[in-house]
Amino acid sequence: CVDLGELRVIKKGRILKMEHKRSQWASNIGFILAAAGSAVGLGNIWKFPGKVAAGGGGAFLICYALIVLFVGFPVMLAELSIGRSTQKNVVGAFRRLNPRWSFAGGIGVLTLFVIMSYYSVVGGWVMKYIAVYLTGADFSAFGNDSSRFSAYFADFISRPAEPLLWGAAFLLLCIYVVVRGVSEGIERVSKFLMPGLFVLLTGIVVYAVTLDGAAEGLKYMLAVDPAKFNSGTVVAALGQAFFSLSVGMGIMVTYGSYVPRTENLAKSAGCICILDSLVALLSGLAIVPVVYITAGPEAMGMGGGFAFMALPEVFSRLPGGVFFGFAFFLLLFVAALTSAISILESCIAWLTEEFGFARLKATLLLVIPMSFLSAGYSLSQGAMDIKLPWFDFTNGVQYLPMNAVMEKFTDNLMIPLGALCFCLFVGWVWGTDNASKEIEASGHSMAWKRLWAFLVKFLAPAVIIVILYFTVGRGQGLS
Ligand code: PHE
């Protein structure tokens, strides 16, 4: 870390100004791995395979790839350029460029705060499953009875205290890393965990695609069936892409603010998108065919339940299943940890820079209210009947469980809204010329500058407005 501490400007023996020199990534590969660590998370490994399966295999994959290329990547680059240009947290960055747009930074921080409160709960579930595999006691007795695996998960998440304790353990781990700082903590952890994740995932894929009957499952996942292509596929692919790339909430503003001017931003953004999509695809290859072989096509629509219900059952049928299960949940844990760290870091950057708090104090200020929201998310899984109102134009006001409302709030409303603000701001307020100058500051010119400007100004906002029409207007879900 190149943290120079205070930089004093001394004139005629008097200290005129004290400035904080910001933290920076110690190396570009460290930055790319940390940003890819943020992007690769529960979304890739837990949600993506389920979405591919439910969304019609190849049709969803093509749609997803196009969206990453033409919407996700340009928006990510826009965010990174704001961050590096201002060297600020998401709220401070908007304020510096145009104070009237500070609210857009506020949207980002609020979204991250809510995501972090439920992400840590799901991270806790993952830790619980690792513990189960390590002790080896619980699943071995279940045999091939799939209902026992689902009942086990449902029983666990609806307990009042245990999931909360696991969630707290996950949160404490994140705090430990984040308090240690940008380079010492986040960069170091990511450099070590991300390559580990690749190795582990590739191993699982090799194992999965060489199983008997895997070809059928692969065909299911990769074949393009035009009949399965509809507006639902596009909406699901869009929502998944934003969540998965960590764009639309200012994570990339924060991480971009630690990037030195000598680095090629466009290339880095490209690497992050490719790594993220690669991990998603690999997870799909590791999971979809295996579930197809063992649980059959009916299990394909399970979505999030894949990881915690269908997969332990699948693993239990395979030779060496305990190891496969343990490896999988370890992978999910690594992915979840690096993402959660990025969320916490972006919120902490806001508190330390805007209010001058020390890192530890900022962390505590954040985590205390967050714990209440997390508790609400965890308890509303079945332990308690906590309902909150939710509104869309088709169904009007509905009272839904708190966990569902929290996910809808972020996935269906806040992330698209945040992404829209980034596009409109860079496209029309700050200007794509200023942004391209920042992107090219390293001396690498961007040949496709005008195409990028078009995507940020017109295509991406149009696509996001279409998502909002489906989610807020028609009440369709993204999760
Ligand atoms: N991109 C992460 C994932 O795929 C989730 C995430 C969301 C991370 C928001 C940071 C911010 O799981």
PDB file of N, CA and C in Angstrom, residues 121-217:
ATOM      1  N   VAL A 121     -25.912 -12.506   6.086  1.00  0.00           N
ATOM      2  CA  VAL A 121     -26.707 -13.635   6.574  1.00  0.00           C
ATOM      3  C   VAL A 121     -26.478 -14.860   5.680  1.00  0.00           C
ATOM      4  N   VAL A 122     -26.533 -14.645   4.354  1.00  0.00           N
ATOM      5  CA  VAL A 122     -26.320 -15.779   3.444  1.00  0.00           C
ATOM      6  C   VAL A 122     -24.882 -16.297   3.575  1.00  0.00           C
ATOM      7  N   GLY A 123     -23.931 -15.362   3.793  1.00  0.00           N
ATOM      8  CA  GLY A 123     -22.543 -15.775   4.049  1.00  0.00           C
ATOM      9  C   GLY A 123     -22.472 -16.685   5.270  1.00  0.00           C
ATOM     10  N   GLY A 124     -23.282 -16.364   6.277  1.00  0.00           N
ATOM     11  CA  GLY A 124     -23.342 -17.194   7.483  1.00  0.00           C
ATOM     12  C   GLY A 124     -23.872 -18.594   7.172  1.00  0.00           C
ATOM     13  N   TRP A 125     -24.892 -18.672   6.298  1.00  0.00           N
ATOM     14  CA  TRP A 125     -25.412 -19.997   5.912  1.00  0.00           C
ATOM     15  C   TRP A 125     -24.297 -20.831   5.287  1.00  0.00           C
ATOM     16  N   VAL A 126     -23.504 -20.147   4.445  1.00  0.00           N
ATOM     17  CA  VAL A 126     -22.427 -20.874   3.760  1.00  0.00           C
ATOM     18  C   VAL A 126     -21.443 -21.426   4.795  1.00  0.00           C
ATOM     19  N   MET A 127     -21.136 -20.598   5.809  1.00  0.00           N
ATOM     20  CA  MET A 127     -20.213 -21.074   6.844  1.00  0.00           C
ATOM     21  C   MET A 127     -20.795 -22.266   7.593  1.00  0.00           C
ATOM     22  N   LYS A 128     -22.085 -22.214   7.825  1.00  0.00           N
ATOM     23  CA  LYS A 128     -22.742 -23.335   8.516  1.00  0.00           C
ATOM     24  C   LYS A 128     -22.565 -24.625   7.699  1.00  0.00           C
ATOM     25  N   TYR A 129     -22.757 -24.519   6.371  1.00  0.00           N
ATOM     26  CA  TYR A 129     -22.654 -25.718   5.540  1.00  0.00           C
ATOM     27  C   TYR A 129     -21.218 -26.241   5.490  1.00  0.00           C
ATOM     28  N   ILE A 130     -20.261 -25.319   5.542  1.00  0.00           N
ATOM     29  CA  ILE A 130     -18.861 -25.772   5.600  1.00  0.00           C
ATOM     30  C   ILE A 130     -18.670 -26.577   6.880  1.00  0.00           C
ATOM     31  N   ALA A 131     -19.214 -26.029   7.980  1.00  0.00           N
ATOM     32  CA  ALA A 131     -19.062 -26.714   9.271  1.00  0.00           C
ATOM     33  C   ALA A 131     -19.719 -28.094   9.220  1.00  0.00           C
ATOM     34  N   VAL A 132     -20.894 -28.172   8.556  1.00  0.00           N
ATOM     35  CA  VAL A 132     -21.583 -29.464   8.472  1.00  0.00           C
ATOM     36  C   VAL A 132     -20.709 -30.480   7.731  1.00  0.00           C
ATOM     37  N   TYR A 133     -20.118 -30.034   6.606  1.00  0.00           N
ATOM     38  CA  TYR A 133     -19.276 -30.959   5.843  1.00  0.00           C
ATOM     39  C   TYR A 133     -18.033 -31.351   6.613  1.00  0.00           C
ATOM     40  N   LEU A 134     -17.509 -30.388   7.381  1.00  0.00           N
ATOM     41  CA  LEU A 134     -16.297 -30.695   8.143  1.00  0.00           C
ATOM     42  C   LEU A 134     -16.564 -31.738   9.218  1.00  0.00           C
ATOM     43  N   THR A 135     -17.732 -31.609   9.860  1.00  0.00           N
ATOM     44  CA  THR A 135     -18.020 -32.581  10.917  1.00  0.00           C
ATOM     45  C   THR A 135     -18.601 -33.862  10.324  1.00  0.00           C
ATOM     46  N   GLY A 136     -19.195 -33.724   9.114  1.00  0.00           N
ATOM     47  CA  GLY A 136     -19.644 -34.906   8.388  1.00  0.00           C
ATOM     48  C   GLY A 136     -20.828 -35.641   8.990  1.00  0.00           C
ATOM     49  N   ALA A 137     -21.415 -35.097  10.028  1.00  0.00           N
ATOM     50  CA  ALA A 137     -22.450 -35.862  10.719  1.00  0.00           C
ATOM     51  C   ALA A 137     -23.822 -35.775  10.069  1.00  0.00           C
ATOM     52  N   ASP A 138     -24.232 -34.576   9.687  1.00  0.00           N
ATOM     53  CA  ASP A 138     -25.641 -34.392   9.364  1.00  0.00           C
ATOM     54  C   ASP A 138     -26.149 -35.051   8.084  1.00  0.00           C
ATOM     55  N   PHE A 139     -25.418 -34.861   6.969  1.00  0.00           N
ATOM     56  CA  PHE A 139     -25.989 -35.280   5.683  1.00  0.00           C
ATOM     57  C   PHE A 139     -25.874 -36.776   5.405  1.00  0.00           C
ATOM     58  N   SER A 140     -24.931 -37.436   6.053  1.00  0.00           N
ATOM     59  CA  SER A 140     -24.695 -38.833   5.687  1.00  0.00           C
ATOM     60  C   SER A 140     -25.924 -39.713   5.932  1.00  0.00           C
ATOM     61  N   ALA A 141     -26.770 -39.315   6.882  1.00  0.00           N
ATOM     62  CA  ALA A 141     -27.917 -40.158   7.215  1.00  0.00           C
ATOM     63  C   ALA A 141     -29.097 -39.953   6.263  1.00  0.00           C
ATOM     64  N   PHE A 142     -29.010 -38.940   5.374  1.00  0.00           N
ATOM     65  CA  PHE A 142     -30.187 -38.582   4.583  1.00  0.00           C
ATOM     66  C   PHE A 142     -30.458 -39.514   3.397  1.00  0.00           C
ATOM     67  N   GLY A 143     -29.444 -40.264   2.979  1.00  0.00           N
ATOM     68  CA  GLY A 143     -29.613 -41.148   1.833  1.00  0.00           C
ATOM     69  C   GLY A 143     -29.999 -40.368   0.602  1.00  0.00           C
ATOM     70  N   ASN A 144     -30.975 -40.894  -0.166  1.00  0.00           N
ATOM     71  CA  ASN A 144     -31.380 -40.209  -1.388  1.00  0.00           C
ATOM     72  C   ASN A 144     -32.709 -39.488  -1.229  1.00  0.00           C
ATOM     73  N   ASP A 145     -33.065 -39.237   0.009  1.00  0.00           N
ATOM     74  CA  ASP A 145     -34.372 -38.643   0.255  1.00  0.00           C
ATOM     75  C   ASP A 145     -34.271 -37.116   0.120  1.00  0.00           C
ATOM     76  N   SER A 146     -34.643 -36.587  -1.069  1.00  0.00           N
ATOM     77  CA  SER A 146     -34.405 -35.163  -1.308  1.00  0.00           C
ATOM     78  C   SER A 146     -35.183 -34.281  -0.340  1.00  0.00           C
ATOM     79  N   SER A 147     -36.357 -34.776   0.118  1.00  0.00           N
ATOM     80  CA  SER A 147     -37.145 -33.908   0.996  1.00  0.00           C
ATOM     81  C   SER A 147     -36.398 -33.634   2.306  1.00  0.00           C
ATOM     82  N   ARG A 148     -35.535 -34.568   2.713  1.00  0.00           N
ATOM     83  CA  ARG A 148     -34.816 -34.346   3.969  1.00  0.00           C
ATOM     84  C   ARG A 148     -33.783 -33.238   3.826  1.00  0.00           C
ATOM     85  N   PHE A 149     -33.211 -33.116   2.608  1.00  0.00           N
ATOM     86  CA  PHE A 149     -32.231 -32.045   2.402  1.00  0.00           C
ATOM     87  C   PHE A 149     -32.930 -30.677   2.423  1.00  0.00           C
ATOM     88  N   SER A 150     -34.088 -30.608   1.760  1.00  0.00           N
ATOM     89  CA  SER A 150     -34.822 -29.336   1.743  1.00  0.00           C
ATOM     90  C   SER A 150     -35.298 -29.005   3.144  1.00  0.00           C
ATOM     91  N   ALA A 151     -35.789 -30.035   3.864  1.00  0.00           N
ATOM     92  CA  ALA A 151     -36.312 -29.791   5.208  1.00  0.00           C
ATOM     93  C   ALA A 151     -35.182 -29.326   6.133  1.00  0.00           C
ATOM     94  N   TYR A 152     -34.005 -29.875   5.926  1.00  0.00           N
ATOM     95  CA  TYR A 152     -32.861 -29.495   6.769  1.00  0.00           C
ATOM     96  C   TYR A 152     -32.561 -28.009   6.612  1.00  0.00           C
ATOM     97  N   PHE A 153     -32.533 -27.575   5.333  1.00  0.00           N
ATOM     98  CA  PHE A 153     -32.229 -26.170   5.061  1.00  0.00           C
ATOM     99  C   PHE A 153     -33.336 -25.266   5.623  1.00  0.00           C
ATOM    100  N   ALA A 154     -34.589 -25.648   5.337  1.00  0.00           N
ATOM    101  CA  ALA A 154     -35.715 -24.837   5.798  1.00  0.00           C
ATOM    102  C   ALA A 154     -35.706 -24.744   7.330  1.00  0.00           C
ATOM    103  N   ASP A 155     -35.378 -25.856   7.979  1.00  0.00           N
ATOM    104  CA  ASP A 155     -35.358 -25.860   9.436  1.00  0.00           C
ATOM    105  C   ASP A 155     -34.226 -24.960   9.950  1.00  0.00           C
ATOM    106  N   PHE A 156     -33.066 -25.071   9.303  1.00  0.00           N
ATOM    107  CA  PHE A 156     -31.927 -24.261   9.757  1.00  0.00           C
ATOM    108  C   PHE A 156     -32.217 -22.764   9.649  1.00  0.00           C
ATOM    109  N   ILE A 157     -32.676 -22.328   8.446  1.00  0.00           N
ATOM    110  CA  ILE A 157     -32.835 -20.873   8.297  1.00  0.00           C
ATOM    111  C   ILE A 157     -34.007 -20.330   9.105  1.00  0.00           C
ATOM    112  N   SER A 158     -34.913 -21.212   9.528  1.00  0.00           N
ATOM    113  CA  SER A 158     -36.029 -20.667  10.310  1.00  0.00           C
ATOM    114  C   SER A 158     -35.776 -20.759  11.811  1.00  0.00           C
ATOM    115  N   ARG A 159     -34.584 -21.186  12.198  1.00  0.00           N
ATOM    116  CA  ARG A 159     -34.277 -21.157  13.635  1.00  0.00           C
ATOM    117  C   ARG A 159     -34.005 -19.717  14.062  1.00  0.00           C
ATOM    118  N   PRO A 160     -34.358 -19.366  15.298  1.00  0.00           N
ATOM    119  CA  PRO A 160     -34.157 -17.969  15.693  1.00  0.00           C
ATOM    120  C   PRO A 160     -32.688 -17.584  15.899  1.00  0.00           C
ATOM    121  N   ALA A 161     -31.909 -18.403  16.567  1.00  0.00           N
ATOM    122  CA  ALA A 161     -30.583 -17.924  16.976  1.00  0.00           C
ATOM    123  C   ALA A 161     -29.429 -18.385  16.093  1.00  0.00           C
ATOM    124  N   GLU A 162     -29.437 -19.662  15.670  1.00  0.00           N
ATOM    125  CA  GLU A 162     -28.232 -20.191  15.025  1.00  0.00           C
ATOM    126  C   GLU A 162     -27.816 -19.424  13.766  1.00  0.00           C
ATOM    127  N   PRO A 163     -28.751 -19.158  12.826  1.00  0.00           N
ATOM    128  CA  PRO A 163     -28.318 -18.423  11.635  1.00  0.00           C
ATOM    129  C   PRO A 163     -27.774 -17.044  11.987  1.00  0.00           C
ATOM    130  N   LEU A 164     -28.326 -16.433  13.041  1.00  0.00           N
ATOM    131  CA  LEU A 164     -27.841 -15.108  13.435  1.00  0.00           C
ATOM    132  C   LEU A 164     -26.391 -15.178  13.887  1.00  0.00           C
ATOM    133  N   LEU A 165     -26.073 -16.243  14.620  1.00  0.00           N
ATOM    134  CA  LEU A 165     -24.694 -16.379  15.102  1.00  0.00           C
ATOM    135  C   LEU A 165     -23.728 -16.592  13.941  1.00  0.00           C
ATOM    136  N   TRP A 166     -24.132 -17.411  12.977  1.00  0.00           N
ATOM    137  CA  TRP A 166     -23.266 -17.631  11.812  1.00  0.00           C
ATOM    138  C   TRP A 166     -23.093 -16.341  11.020  1.00  0.00           C
ATOM    139  N   GLY A 167     -24.210 -15.589  10.882  1.00  0.00           N
ATOM    140  CA  GLY A 167     -24.157 -14.303  10.168  1.00  0.00           C
ATOM    141  C   GLY A 167     -23.193 -13.352  10.868  1.00  0.00           C
ATOM    142  N   ALA A 168     -23.259 -13.339  12.208  1.00  0.00           N
ATOM    143  CA  ALA A 168     -22.377 -12.452  12.972  1.00  0.00           C
ATOM    144  C   ALA A 168     -20.927 -12.871  12.765  1.00  0.00           C
ATOM    145  N   ALA A 169     -20.680 -14.168  12.707  1.00  0.00           N
ATOM    146  CA  ALA A 169     -19.304 -14.648  12.507  1.00  0.00           C
ATOM    147  C   ALA A 169     -18.792 -14.178  11.145  1.00  0.00           C
ATOM    148  N   PHE A 170     -19.646 -14.263  10.134  1.00  0.00           N
ATOM    149  CA  PHE A 170     -19.257 -13.830   8.789  1.00  0.00           C
ATOM    150  C   PHE A 170     -18.928 -12.338   8.784  1.00  0.00           C
ATOM    151  N   LEU A 171     -19.792 -11.570   9.439  1.00  0.00           N
ATOM    152  CA  LEU A 171     -19.611 -10.123   9.486  1.00  0.00           C
ATOM    153  C   LEU A 171     -18.304  -9.770  10.195  1.00  0.00           C
ATOM    154  N   LEU A 172     -18.007 -10.474  11.278  1.00  0.00           N
ATOM    155  CA  LEU A 172     -16.776 -10.193  12.022  1.00  0.00           C
ATOM    156  C   LEU A 172     -15.535 -10.432  11.157  1.00  0.00           C
ATOM    157  N   LEU A 173     -15.592 -11.497  10.363  1.00  0.00           N
ATOM    158  CA  LEU A 173     -14.467 -11.774   9.464  1.00  0.00           C
ATOM    159  C   LEU A 173     -14.260 -10.633   8.479  1.00  0.00           C
ATOM    160  N   CYS A 174     -15.369 -10.144   7.913  1.00  0.00           N
ATOM    161  CA  CYS A 174     -15.272  -9.035   6.951  1.00  0.00           C
ATOM    162  C   CYS A 174     -14.685  -7.811   7.639  1.00  0.00           C
ATOM    163  N   ILE A 175     -15.166  -7.547   8.854  1.00  0.00           N
ATOM    164  CA  ILE A 175     -14.688  -6.358   9.572  1.00  0.00           C
ATOM    165  C   ILE A 175     -13.186  -6.482   9.799  1.00  0.00           C
ATOM    166  N   TYR A 176     -12.748  -7.653  10.161  1.00  0.00           N
ATOM    167  CA  TYR A 176     -11.327  -7.880  10.429  1.00  0.00           C
ATOM    168  C   TYR A 176     -10.484  -7.481   9.213  1.00  0.00           C
ATOM    169  N   VAL A 177     -10.928  -7.924   8.037  1.00  0.00           N
ATOM    170  CA  VAL A 177     -10.154  -7.616   6.826  1.00  0.00           C
ATOM    171  C   VAL A 177     -10.219  -6.134   6.480  1.00  0.00           C
ATOM    172  N   VAL A 178     -11.424  -5.582   6.558  1.00  0.00           N
ATOM    173  CA  VAL A 178     -11.600  -4.203   6.094  1.00  0.00           C
ATOM    174  C   VAL A 178     -10.879  -3.207   7.006  1.00  0.00           C
ATOM    175  N   VAL A 179     -10.895  -3.471   8.306  1.00  0.00           N
ATOM    176  CA  VAL A 179     -10.250  -2.548   9.233  1.00  0.00           C
ATOM    177  C   VAL A 179      -8.752  -2.478   8.964  1.00  0.00           C
ATOM    178  N   ARG A 180      -8.203  -3.526   8.413  1.00  0.00           N
ATOM    179  CA  ARG A 180      -6.766  -3.522   8.120  1.00  0.00           C
ATOM    180  C   ARG A 180      -6.391  -2.656   6.911  1.00  0.00           C
ATOM    181  N   GLY A 181      -7.398  -2.199   6.177  1.00  0.00           N
ATOM    182  CA  GLY A 181      -7.099  -1.216   5.124  1.00  0.00           C
ATOM    183  C   GLY A 181      -7.104  -1.789   3.723  1.00  0.00           C
ATOM    184  N   VAL A 182      -6.928  -0.872   2.761  1.00  0.00           N
ATOM    185  CA  VAL A 182      -7.111  -1.222   1.363  1.00  0.00           C
ATOM    186  C   VAL A 182      -6.074  -2.226   0.879  1.00  0.00           C
ATOM    187  N   SER A 183      -4.818  -1.884   1.064  1.00  0.00           N
ATOM    188  CA  SER A 183      -3.812  -2.737   0.460  1.00  0.00           C
ATOM    189  C   SER A 183      -3.436  -3.886   1.374  1.00  0.00           C
ATOM    190  N   GLU A 184      -3.204  -3.554   2.650  1.00  0.00           N
ATOM    191  CA  GLU A 184      -2.819  -4.577   3.619  1.00  0.00           C
ATOM    192  C   GLU A 184      -3.903  -5.645   3.765  1.00  0.00           C
ATOM    193  N   GLY A 185      -5.163  -5.177   3.783  1.00  0.00           N
ATOM    194  CA  GLY A 185      -6.256  -6.122   4.022  1.00  0.00           C
ATOM    195  C   GLY A 185      -6.835  -6.669   2.741  1.00  0.00           C
ATOM    196  N   ILE A 186      -7.564  -5.783   2.011  1.00  0.00           N
ATOM    197  CA  ILE A 186      -8.374  -6.252   0.885  1.00  0.00           C
ATOM    198  C   ILE A 186      -7.514  -6.817  -0.245  1.00  0.00           C
ATOM    199  N   GLU A 187      -6.466  -6.064  -0.606  1.00  0.00           N
ATOM    200  CA  GLU A 187      -5.670  -6.483  -1.752  1.00  0.00           C
ATOM    201  C   GLU A 187      -4.967  -7.812  -1.459  1.00  0.00           C
ATOM    202  N   ARG A 188      -4.452  -7.912  -0.247  1.00  0.00           N
ATOM    203  CA  ARG A 188      -3.716  -9.112   0.101  1.00  0.00           C
ATOM    204  C   ARG A 188      -4.620 -10.350   0.107  1.00  0.00           C
ATOM    205  N   VAL A 189      -5.794 -10.165   0.732  1.00  0.00           N
ATOM    206  CA  VAL A 189      -6.739 -11.278   0.812  1.00  0.00           C
ATOM    207  C   VAL A 189      -7.177 -11.708  -0.587  1.00  0.00           C
ATOM    208  N   SER A 190      -7.465 -10.715  -1.457  1.00  0.00           N
ATOM    209  CA  SER A 190      -7.966 -11.057  -2.787  1.00  0.00           C
ATOM    210  C   SER A 190      -6.896 -11.747  -3.617  1.00  0.00           C
ATOM    211  N   LYS A 191      -5.662 -11.295  -3.478  1.00  0.00           N
ATOM    212  CA  LYS A 191      -4.597 -11.888  -4.281  1.00  0.00           C
ATOM    213  C   LYS A 191      -4.398 -13.353  -3.940  1.00  0.00           C
ATOM    214  N   PHE A 192      -4.735 -13.688  -2.727  1.00  0.00           N
ATOM    215  CA  PHE A 192      -4.533 -15.039  -2.282  1.00  0.00           C
ATOM    216  C   PHE A 192      -5.797 -15.890  -2.536  1.00  0.00           C
ATOM    217  N   LEU A 193      -6.972 -15.266  -2.313  1.00  0.00           N
ATOM    218  CA  LEU A 193      -8.210 -16.047  -2.424  1.00  0.00           C
ATOM    219  C   LEU A 193      -8.690 -16.245  -3.860  1.00  0.00           C
ATOM    220  N   MET A 194      -8.526 -15.223  -4.700  1.00  0.00           N
ATOM    221  CA  MET A 194      -9.096 -15.334  -6.045  1.00  0.00           C
ATOM    222  C   MET A 194      -8.460 -16.450  -6.883  1.00  0.00           C
ATOM    223  N   PRO A 195      -7.133 -16.541  -6.917  1.00  0.00           N
ATOM    224  CA  PRO A 195      -6.557 -17.663  -7.675  1.00  0.00           C
ATOM    225  C   PRO A 195      -6.982 -19.005  -7.066  1.00  0.00           C
ATOM    226  N   GLY A 196      -7.098 -19.048  -5.745  1.00  0.00           N
ATOM    227  CA  GLY A 196      -7.554 -20.281  -5.081  1.00  0.00           C
ATOM    228  C   GLY A 196      -8.933 -20.669  -5.578  1.00  0.00           C
ATOM    229  N   LEU A 197      -9.781 -19.661  -5.717  1.00  0.00           N
ATOM    230  CA  LEU A 197     -11.142 -19.919  -6.180  1.00  0.00           C
ATOM    231  C   LEU A 197     -11.152 -20.510  -7.591  1.00  0.00           C
ATOM    232  N   PHE A 198     -10.298 -19.955  -8.457  1.00  0.00           N
ATOM    233  CA  PHE A 198     -10.220 -20.482  -9.825  1.00  0.00           C
ATOM    234  C   PHE A 198      -9.803 -21.946  -9.854  1.00  0.00           C
ATOM    235  N   VAL A 199      -8.785 -22.235  -9.068  1.00  0.00           N
ATOM    236  CA  VAL A 199      -8.274 -23.603  -9.058  1.00  0.00           C
ATOM    237  C   VAL A 199      -9.360 -24.572  -8.580  1.00  0.00           C
ATOM    238  N   LEU A 200      -9.996 -24.191  -7.482  1.00  0.00           N
ATOM    239  CA  LEU A 200     -11.033 -25.038  -6.901  1.00  0.00           C
ATOM    240  C   LEU A 200     -12.191 -25.246  -7.883  1.00  0.00           C
ATOM    241  N   LEU A 201     -12.604 -24.147  -8.505  1.00  0.00           N
ATOM    242  CA  LEU A 201     -13.742 -24.223  -9.415  1.00  0.00           C
ATOM    243  C   LEU A 201     -13.400 -25.067 -10.642  1.00  0.00           C
ATOM    244  N   THR A 202     -12.203 -24.857 -11.190  1.00  0.00           N
ATOM    245  CA  THR A 202     -11.823 -25.631 -12.373  1.00  0.00           C
ATOM    246  C   THR A 202     -11.807 -27.115 -12.019  1.00  0.00           C
ATOM    247  N   GLY A 203     -11.287 -27.439 -10.842  1.00  0.00           N
ATOM    248  CA  GLY A 203     -11.279 -28.841 -10.404  1.00  0.00           C
ATOM    249  C   GLY A 203     -12.687 -29.415 -10.363  1.00  0.00           C
ATOM    250  N   ILE A 204     -13.620 -28.663  -9.800  1.00  0.00           N
ATOM    251  CA  ILE A 204     -14.999 -29.156  -9.714  1.00  0.00           C
ATOM    252  C   ILE A 204     -15.598 -29.336 -11.107  1.00  0.00           C
ATOM    253  N   VAL A 205     -15.294 -28.383 -12.021  1.00  0.00           N
ATOM    254  CA  VAL A 205     -15.838 -28.500 -13.387  1.00  0.00           C
ATOM    255  C   VAL A 205     -15.322 -29.773 -14.058  1.00  0.00           C
ATOM    256  N   VAL A 206     -14.020 -30.007 -13.942  1.00  0.00           N
ATOM    257  CA  VAL A 206     -13.448 -31.199 -14.576  1.00  0.00           C
ATOM    258  C   VAL A 206     -14.148 -32.451 -14.029  1.00  0.00           C
ATOM    259  N   TYR A 207     -14.314 -32.468 -12.742  1.00  0.00           N
ATOM    260  CA  TYR A 207     -14.983 -33.602 -12.102  1.00  0.00           C
ATOM    261  C   TYR A 207     -16.420 -33.741 -12.620  1.00  0.00           C
ATOM    262  N   ALA A 208     -17.125 -32.599 -12.680  1.00  0.00           N
ATOM    263  CA  ALA A 208     -18.547 -32.640 -13.030  1.00  0.00           C
ATOM    264  C   ALA A 208     -18.780 -33.040 -14.479  1.00  0.00           C
ATOM    265  N   VAL A 209     -17.973 -32.514 -15.412  1.00  0.00           N
ATOM    266  CA  VAL A 209     -18.273 -32.806 -16.818  1.00  0.00           C
ATOM    267  C   VAL A 209     -17.779 -34.183 -17.258  1.00  0.00           C
ATOM    268  N   THR A 210     -17.033 -34.862 -16.403  1.00  0.00           N
ATOM    269  CA  THR A 210     -16.603 -36.202 -16.789  1.00  0.00           C
ATOM    270  C   THR A 210     -17.470 -37.287 -16.140  1.00  0.00           C
ATOM    271  N   LEU A 211     -18.500 -36.864 -15.428  1.00  0.00           N
ATOM    272  CA  LEU A 211     -19.402 -37.861 -14.829  1.00  0.00           C
ATOM    273  C   LEU A 211     -20.242 -38.537 -15.909  1.00  0.00           C
ATOM    274  N   ASP A 212     -20.678 -39.745 -15.625  1.00  0.00           N
ATOM    275  CA  ASP A 212     -21.551 -40.449 -16.578  1.00  0.00           C
ATOM    276  C   ASP A 212     -22.810 -39.636 -16.832  1.00  0.00           C
ATOM    277  N   GLY A 213     -23.142 -39.463 -18.085  1.00  0.00           N
ATOM    278  CA  GLY A 213     -24.399 -38.773 -18.409  1.00  0.00           C
ATOM    279  C   GLY A 213     -24.275 -37.258 -18.413  1.00  0.00           C
ATOM    280  N   ALA A 214     -23.071 -36.736 -18.203  1.00  0.00           N
ATOM    281  CA  ALA A 214     -22.910 -35.278 -18.138  1.00  0.00           C
ATOM    282  C   ALA A 214     -23.262 -34.617 -19.474  1.00  0.00           C
ATOM    283  N   ALA A 215     -23.086 -35.352 -20.579  1.00  0.00           N
ATOM    284  CA  ALA A 215     -23.343 -34.767 -21.895  1.00  0.00           C
ATOM    285  C   ALA A 215     -24.788 -34.267 -22.011  1.00  0.00           C
ATOM    286  N   GLU A 216     -25.710 -35.050 -21.482  1.00  0.00           N
ATOM    287  CA  GLU A 216     -27.125 -34.646 -21.522  1.00  0.00           C
ATOM    288  C   GLU A 216     -27.333 -33.309 -20.810  1.00  0.00           C
ATOM    289  N   GLY A 217     -26.722 -33.239 -19.629  1.00  0.00           N
ATOM    290  CA  GLY A 217     -26.836 -32.024 -18.815  1.00  0.00           C
ATOM    291  C   GLY A 217     -26.198 -30.829 -19.509  1.00  0.00           C
TER     292      GLY A 217
END
